[in-house]
Amino acid sequence: MNGSSVLLMGWLSVFAGCQPETDVYSMASQAEALGSEVGAWTPMAPKGFSAYNTNAILLRGTGEVLETAYGYVQRYNPYTDTWRDMSLMCSPGYCQTASLTELPSGKVLAGVVFAGRMGGTPGLMRYEPDTDTWAIVPHGHFRGRSMTVLGSGKVLMAGGSTYEGSQVVSLRSAEVYDPALETWTPVPGSMTTPRAGHSATLLYSGKVLVTGGAAPDGSGFSTAELYEPSTGTWTAAGSLPLAVGAHRAVRLYSGHVLVLSDATGSAETAVALYDPYNERWSAGPTLPLAQPISATLLYSGEVLVMNTAGRTAVYSPSLNAWLPAASATPSTSPGAAVLLHTGQVLRLNGGSPVVERFTR
C-alpha cells in the first residue's frame, strides 16, 4: 500500500467517528513518518510562581487554565497572555494536588493529599470558578484512586491504595459520586485486580477501560478491565503487550486507546493500542523518546507527547507512526500540558516559571 492510500484511510477513520474501523494499525510502519519536525513552540508570559509538583486543567467555561501547587492557585488567560493569583486551596504547603477533574457543572474536583503522618492524608476538594472558592468534600479518599466522569455526569472513583497497619495495600473497591445530589454509591462489583495509579479511560460505549497501575511492591500490571455503568460490574479486558504502572492513556477519535509505557532505563517507550470494537490489544509503534510525561489529544486527532528533556513527538493515527516535533524547554519536573480552545497546547514547566505554547 502506498503513502497516499494510507493517508486516505486515516481521513476515513476520522470521519467515521466512533464506528468500528478496519485495522489501521497494521497499514503503516514507523518508517513512513515524516523526516522533518512538525509544529513550533512560542514562549508565553511566565508564571507568577512555580513548584516541582504542579497540576493544571482547562476551564471550559472561560477558556482559562487553572494551575495548582502546594495550596497556591493561579489562572492563565490564553487570549490576553496574562496570569492572575487566585484564592488559596489551603494554607501554603498544607495540601498538594494529585489530580484535577472538571465536572459537567464547570466546577473542578481535586484529589489532594493533606500534610500528615505516613505521607499525608488523601482527601477531596471542589473549586467554584465563578466565585473563586474552594471547599472540602467531606468524604474519604485514597491515594492513587482514578476519577472518571461518566456519560451520566457522575464520577467513577476506582482502586487506589491505603495502609493496613504499616503495610500499603491496593484496593479493588470503587464508588460513584453524584456531584448534583452530593451522594456516594458503592459499586456492587469489585475490580478484577487491586490496583493504584492506573489510568481509567471513558470509551464511546460508555464503558470505562482501566489499564495498568502499580502493586504495593511498585511493579506494573499488564492486565486491563472494563467497567459497565449500567450494571456496576467489572470484566477482564485482556492483557496489554507490556506491563505499565502510572502511565499515559489517550482515547483517539477512532475510539481506540493509545497507551504509553512508563518503563525506565531505555531511550524509547513501548506503546500499546486497544481496539474496543474487537476487544483486543496490539503493540503500537515504539515512541522514539524516553519517559513521556504528557500525552495530549490535538484537534487534528494526533497526539502530542513530550518528556522532561523537552523532546516531543506527534502520533499520527492515519500513519500509525510518530512524527518528530519541535523541542520544548527542558524541565526538572513533569509540569503540565493543557489543550486550549485555540487548538494549541500550553506547556507549564513545573520547576520554573517557563510557559510555552505548541502550534501544530
Coordinates of C-alpha atoms in Angstrom, one line a residue:
M1 CA 0.0 0.0 0.0
N2 CA 1.4 3.4 -0.9
G3 CA 1.6 6.5 1.2
S4 CA -1.5 8.2 -0.4
S5 CA -3.6 5.2 0.4
V6 CA -2.6 5.2 4.0
L7 CA -3.5 8.9 4.3
L8 CA -6.8 8.3 2.7
M9 CA -7.6 5.5 5.2
G10 CA -6.6 7.8 8.0
W11 CA -9.1 10.5 6.9
L12 CA -11.9 7.9 6.5
S13 CA -11.2 6.7 10.1
V14 CA -11.6 10.3 11.5
F15 CA -14.9 10.9 9.6
A16 CA -16.2 7.5 10.6
G17 CA -16.4 8.8 14.2
C18 CA -16.9 6.1 16.8
Q19 CA -17.8 3.4 14.2
P20 CA -15.7 0.2 14.1
E21 CA -12.9 0.6 11.7
T22 CA -10.5 -1.7 9.8
D23 CA -7.2 -2.4 11.5
V24 CA -5.5 0.9 10.6
Y25 CA -2.6 0.0 12.9
S26 CA -1.3 -2.7 10.5
M27 CA -1.4 -0.4 7.5
A28 CA 1.7 1.7 8.0
S29 CA 5.0 1.5 9.8
Q30 CA 7.1 4.0 11.7
A31 CA 9.4 4.2 8.7
E32 CA 6.6 6.2 6.9
A33 CA 6.9 9.0 9.4
L34 CA 7.9 12.4 8.0
G35 CA 11.6 13.3 8.4
S36 CA 11.2 17.0 9.3
E37 CA 10.0 18.3 12.6
V38 CA 6.4 19.4 12.9
G39 CA 4.9 22.2 15.0
A40 CA 6.6 25.1 16.8
W41 CA 6.8 26.4 20.4
T42 CA 6.3 30.0 21.4
P43 CA 7.3 31.5 24.7
M44 CA 4.4 33.0 26.7
A45 CA 4.1 35.2 29.8
P46 CA 5.9 33.5 32.8
K47 CA 4.0 32.1 35.8
G48 CA 3.8 34.1 39.0
F49 CA 5.0 31.1 41.0
S50 CA 6.4 27.7 40.2
A51 CA 6.7 24.4 42.0
Y52 CA 8.1 21.0 41.3
N53 CA 4.7 19.3 41.6
T54 CA 2.0 21.1 39.6
N55 CA -1.4 20.3 38.1
A56 CA -3.4 22.2 35.6
I57 CA -6.7 21.9 33.8
L58 CA -8.7 23.8 31.2
L59 CA -11.8 25.6 32.5
R60 CA -14.2 25.1 29.6
G61 CA -16.5 28.0 30.6
T62 CA -13.9 30.7 30.3
G63 CA -11.1 29.0 28.3
E64 CA -8.7 29.8 31.1
V65 CA -6.1 27.4 32.6
L66 CA -6.3 26.6 36.3
E67 CA -3.0 25.6 37.9
T68 CA -2.5 24.4 41.5
A69 CA 0.6 23.6 43.5
Y70 CA 1.1 23.2 47.3
G71 CA -2.0 25.3 48.0
Y72 CA -1.3 28.1 45.6
V73 CA -3.6 28.7 42.7
Q74 CA -3.4 30.8 39.6
R75 CA -5.3 31.2 36.3
Y76 CA -3.9 31.8 32.9
N77 CA -5.9 33.7 30.2
P78 CA -4.7 32.5 26.8
Y79 CA -6.4 35.3 25.0
T80 CA -4.5 38.1 26.8
D81 CA -1.4 36.0 27.8
T82 CA -1.8 37.0 31.4
W83 CA -1.7 35.3 34.8
R84 CA -3.6 36.2 38.0
D85 CA -3.4 34.8 41.5
M86 CA -6.5 33.2 42.9
S87 CA -7.7 32.1 46.3
L88 CA -5.6 29.6 48.1
M89 CA -6.7 26.0 48.3
C90 CA -5.3 25.7 51.8
S91 CA -2.5 27.1 53.9
P92 CA 0.6 27.1 51.6
G93 CA 2.3 23.8 51.9
Y94 CA -0.5 22.1 53.8
C95 CA -2.0 20.4 50.7
Q96 CA -0.8 19.1 47.4
T97 CA -3.0 18.4 44.4
A98 CA -2.8 14.9 43.0
S99 CA -5.4 15.3 40.2
L100 CA -7.9 17.7 38.8
T101 CA -11.2 16.7 37.1
E102 CA -13.8 19.2 35.6
L103 CA -17.4 18.3 36.4
P104 CA -20.3 18.9 33.9
S105 CA -21.3 22.0 36.0
G106 CA -17.9 23.6 35.3
K107 CA -16.7 23.1 38.9
V108 CA -13.4 21.2 39.5
L109 CA -13.0 18.2 41.7
A110 CA -9.5 17.9 43.1
G111 CA -7.9 14.9 44.6
V112 CA -5.4 16.2 47.2
V113 CA -3.1 15.0 49.9
F114 CA -3.1 16.9 53.2
A115 CA 0.1 17.1 55.2
G116 CA 0.3 14.5 57.9
R117 CA 1.9 11.2 59.0
M118 CA 2.8 8.4 56.7
G119 CA 2.9 10.5 53.6
G120 CA -0.1 12.6 54.3
T121 CA -3.9 12.1 54.3
P122 CA -5.7 11.8 50.9
G123 CA -8.9 13.9 50.5
L124 CA -11.1 15.8 48.0
M125 CA -11.8 19.4 47.4
R126 CA -14.1 21.3 45.0
Y127 CA -13.4 24.5 43.2
E128 CA -16.1 27.0 42.0
P129 CA -14.5 29.1 39.2
D130 CA -17.3 31.7 39.1
T131 CA -16.7 32.7 42.8
D132 CA -13.1 31.6 43.1
T133 CA -13.8 29.5 46.2
W134 CA -12.6 26.1 47.5
A135 CA -14.4 23.7 49.7
I136 CA -13.5 20.4 51.3
V137 CA -15.7 17.5 50.1
P138 CA -16.5 15.5 53.3
H139 CA -15.8 12.0 52.0
G140 CA -12.9 9.6 52.4
H141 CA -10.5 9.2 49.5
F142 CA -7.5 7.0 48.6
R143 CA -4.1 7.7 47.2
G144 CA -3.8 6.7 43.5
R145 CA -7.6 6.4 43.0
S146 CA -8.8 7.2 39.5
M147 CA -11.6 9.7 38.8
T148 CA -13.5 9.4 35.5
V149 CA -16.6 11.5 34.5
L150 CA -19.2 9.1 33.1
G151 CA -21.7 9.9 30.4
S152 CA -24.3 10.5 33.1
G153 CA -22.2 13.3 34.6
K154 CA -21.5 11.1 37.7
V155 CA -17.9 10.3 38.6
L156 CA -16.4 6.8 38.9
M157 CA -13.7 6.6 41.6
A158 CA -11.8 3.3 41.4
G159 CA -9.0 1.5 43.1
G160 CA -6.2 3.3 45.0
S161 CA -4.1 2.3 48.0
T162 CA -4.3 2.6 51.7
Y163 CA -2.4 1.5 54.8
E164 CA -3.3 -1.6 56.8
G165 CA -1.1 -1.2 59.8
S166 CA 2.3 -0.3 58.3
Q167 CA 1.7 -2.1 55.1
V168 CA 0.5 -0.5 51.8
V169 CA -2.3 -2.4 50.1
S170 CA -4.0 -1.8 46.8
L171 CA -7.8 -1.8 46.5
R172 CA -10.4 -3.5 44.4
S173 CA -13.3 -1.2 45.5
A174 CA -15.0 1.6 43.6
E175 CA -17.8 4.1 44.1
V176 CA -19.8 6.5 42.1
Y177 CA -20.1 10.2 43.1
D178 CA -23.1 12.2 42.0
P179 CA -22.0 15.9 42.1
A180 CA -25.5 17.2 41.5
L181 CA -27.0 15.4 44.6
E182 CA -23.8 15.2 46.6
T183 CA -24.3 11.4 47.1
W184 CA -21.9 8.5 47.0
T185 CA -22.8 5.0 45.9
P186 CA -20.6 1.9 46.3
V187 CA -20.1 -0.1 43.1
P188 CA -21.5 -3.6 43.8
G189 CA -18.9 -5.4 41.9
S190 CA -15.2 -5.5 42.7
M191 CA -12.4 -4.8 40.2
T192 CA -10.7 -7.9 38.8
T193 CA -7.3 -6.7 40.0
P194 CA -6.5 -4.5 43.0
R195 CA -4.5 -1.5 41.6
A196 CA -3.5 2.1 42.2
G197 CA -2.0 4.8 40.0
H198 CA -3.8 3.2 37.0
S199 CA -5.5 5.0 34.1
A200 CA -9.3 5.0 33.5
T201 CA -10.4 6.0 30.1
L202 CA -14.1 6.6 29.1
L203 CA -14.9 4.8 25.8
Y204 CA -17.6 5.8 23.3
S205 CA -19.7 2.9 24.5
G206 CA -19.9 4.5 28.0
K207 CA -17.8 1.8 29.5
V208 CA -14.5 2.7 31.3
L209 CA -11.2 1.0 30.3
V210 CA -8.8 0.6 33.3
T211 CA -5.2 -0.3 32.5
G212 CA -2.0 -0.9 34.4
G213 CA -1.4 0.6 37.8
A214 CA 1.1 -0.4 40.5
A215 CA 1.1 -3.2 43.0
P216 CA 2.4 -2.3 46.6
D217 CA 5.9 -3.5 45.5
G218 CA 5.9 -1.0 42.7
S219 CA 5.6 -3.5 39.9
G220 CA 3.2 -2.7 37.0
F221 CA 0.3 -4.7 35.6
S222 CA -0.3 -5.9 32.0
T223 CA -3.9 -6.6 32.7
A224 CA -6.9 -4.4 31.8
E225 CA -10.5 -4.4 32.8
L226 CA -13.8 -2.8 31.8
Y227 CA -16.4 -1.1 34.0
E228 CA -20.1 -1.2 32.8
P229 CA -22.0 1.7 34.4
S230 CA -25.5 0.2 33.7
T231 CA -24.7 -2.8 35.9
G232 CA -21.9 -1.6 38.1
T233 CA -19.8 -4.7 37.1
W234 CA -16.2 -5.3 36.0
T235 CA -15.0 -7.7 33.4
A236 CA -11.5 -8.6 32.2
A237 CA -10.3 -6.8 29.1
G238 CA -7.4 -8.9 28.1
S239 CA -3.7 -8.2 28.5
L240 CA -1.5 -5.4 27.2
P241 CA 1.7 -6.5 25.3
L242 CA 3.6 -4.7 28.1
A243 CA 3.3 -4.1 31.9
V244 CA 2.6 -0.5 32.9
G245 CA 2.4 1.3 36.2
A246 CA 1.5 5.0 36.3
H247 CA 1.3 5.7 32.6
R248 CA -0.5 7.8 29.9
A249 CA -3.6 6.6 28.1
V250 CA -5.5 8.6 25.4
R251 CA -8.7 7.8 23.6
L252 CA -8.3 8.5 19.9
Y253 CA -11.0 9.9 17.7
S254 CA -11.5 6.4 16.2
G255 CA -12.4 5.1 19.7
H256 CA -9.1 3.2 20.0
V257 CA -7.0 3.8 23.1
L258 CA -3.3 4.7 22.9
V259 CA -1.2 3.5 26.0
L260 CA 2.4 4.6 26.6
S261 CA 4.7 2.7 28.9
D262 CA 6.2 4.3 32.0
A263 CA 9.3 2.0 31.9
T264 CA 12.7 3.5 32.7
G265 CA 16.2 2.6 31.5
S266 CA 15.5 2.8 27.8
A267 CA 15.9 5.6 25.2
E268 CA 12.5 4.6 23.7
T269 CA 9.0 3.9 25.0
A270 CA 6.8 0.9 24.3
V271 CA 3.3 1.6 23.1
A272 CA 0.1 -0.5 23.1
L273 CA -3.2 0.0 21.3
Y274 CA -6.7 -1.2 22.4
D275 CA -9.4 -1.9 19.9
P276 CA -12.7 -1.7 21.8
Y277 CA -14.8 -2.9 18.8
N278 CA -12.9 -6.2 18.6
E279 CA -11.8 -6.2 22.3
R280 CA -8.2 -6.8 21.5
W281 CA -4.7 -5.4 22.2
S282 CA -1.8 -4.9 19.8
A283 CA 1.7 -3.4 20.0
G284 CA 1.9 0.1 18.6
P285 CA 4.9 1.9 17.0
T286 CA 7.7 2.5 19.5
L287 CA 7.9 6.1 20.7
P288 CA 11.4 7.4 19.9
L289 CA 11.8 9.2 23.3
A290 CA 12.1 8.0 26.9
Q291 CA 9.7 8.5 29.9
P292 CA 6.9 10.6 28.4
I293 CA 5.3 12.9 31.0
S294 CA 2.3 14.1 29.0
A295 CA 0.1 12.9 26.1
T296 CA -2.4 15.5 24.7
L297 CA -5.0 14.8 22.0
L298 CA -5.0 17.5 19.4
Y299 CA -7.9 18.8 17.4
S300 CA -6.3 17.1 14.3
G301 CA -6.8 13.7 16.0
E302 CA -3.0 13.4 16.6
V303 CA -1.4 13.1 20.0
L304 CA 1.4 15.4 21.2
V305 CA 3.8 13.6 23.6
M306 CA 6.8 15.1 25.5
N307 CA 9.3 14.3 28.2
T308 CA 11.2 16.4 30.8
A309 CA 14.2 16.7 28.4
G310 CA 12.0 18.8 26.1
R311 CA 11.9 16.2 23.4
T312 CA 8.5 15.9 21.7
A313 CA 6.8 13.7 19.1
V314 CA 3.4 13.6 17.5
Y315 CA 1.5 10.4 17.0
S316 CA -0.4 10.1 13.6
P317 CA -3.2 7.6 13.8
S318 CA -3.5 7.6 10.0
L319 CA 0.1 6.6 9.6
N320 CA 0.4 4.7 12.8
A321 CA 3.7 6.4 13.2
W322 CA 5.5 9.0 15.3
L323 CA 6.4 12.3 13.7
P324 CA 9.4 14.2 15.2
A325 CA 8.2 17.6 16.6
A326 CA 10.0 20.8 17.7
S327 CA 11.6 20.6 21.1
A328 CA 10.3 22.4 24.2
T329 CA 12.3 23.9 27.0
P330 CA 13.7 21.1 29.3
S331 CA 12.3 20.8 32.8
T332 CA 13.3 19.3 36.1
S333 CA 9.8 18.1 36.8
P334 CA 6.8 16.8 34.9
G335 CA 4.9 20.1 34.8
A336 CA 1.6 20.0 32.9
A337 CA 0.2 20.2 29.4
V338 CA -3.2 21.5 28.6
L339 CA -5.1 21.7 25.3
L340 CA -6.5 25.2 24.8
H341 CA -9.7 26.2 23.0
T342 CA -7.5 27.6 20.3
G343 CA -6.2 24.1 19.5
Q344 CA -2.7 25.0 20.8
V345 CA -1.1 23.1 23.8
L346 CA 0.0 25.1 26.8
R347 CA 3.1 23.7 28.5
L348 CA 3.7 24.6 32.1
N349 CA 7.2 24.0 33.3
G350 CA 6.9 22.7 36.8
G351 CA 10.3 23.6 38.2
S352 CA 10.5 27.1 36.7
P353 CA 8.2 30.0 35.6
V354 CA 8.7 29.0 31.9
V355 CA 5.4 28.7 29.9
E356 CA 5.2 27.8 26.2
R357 CA 2.6 27.2 23.5
F358 CA 2.7 24.5 20.9
T359 CA 1.2 25.2 17.5
R360 CA 0.8 22.2 15.1

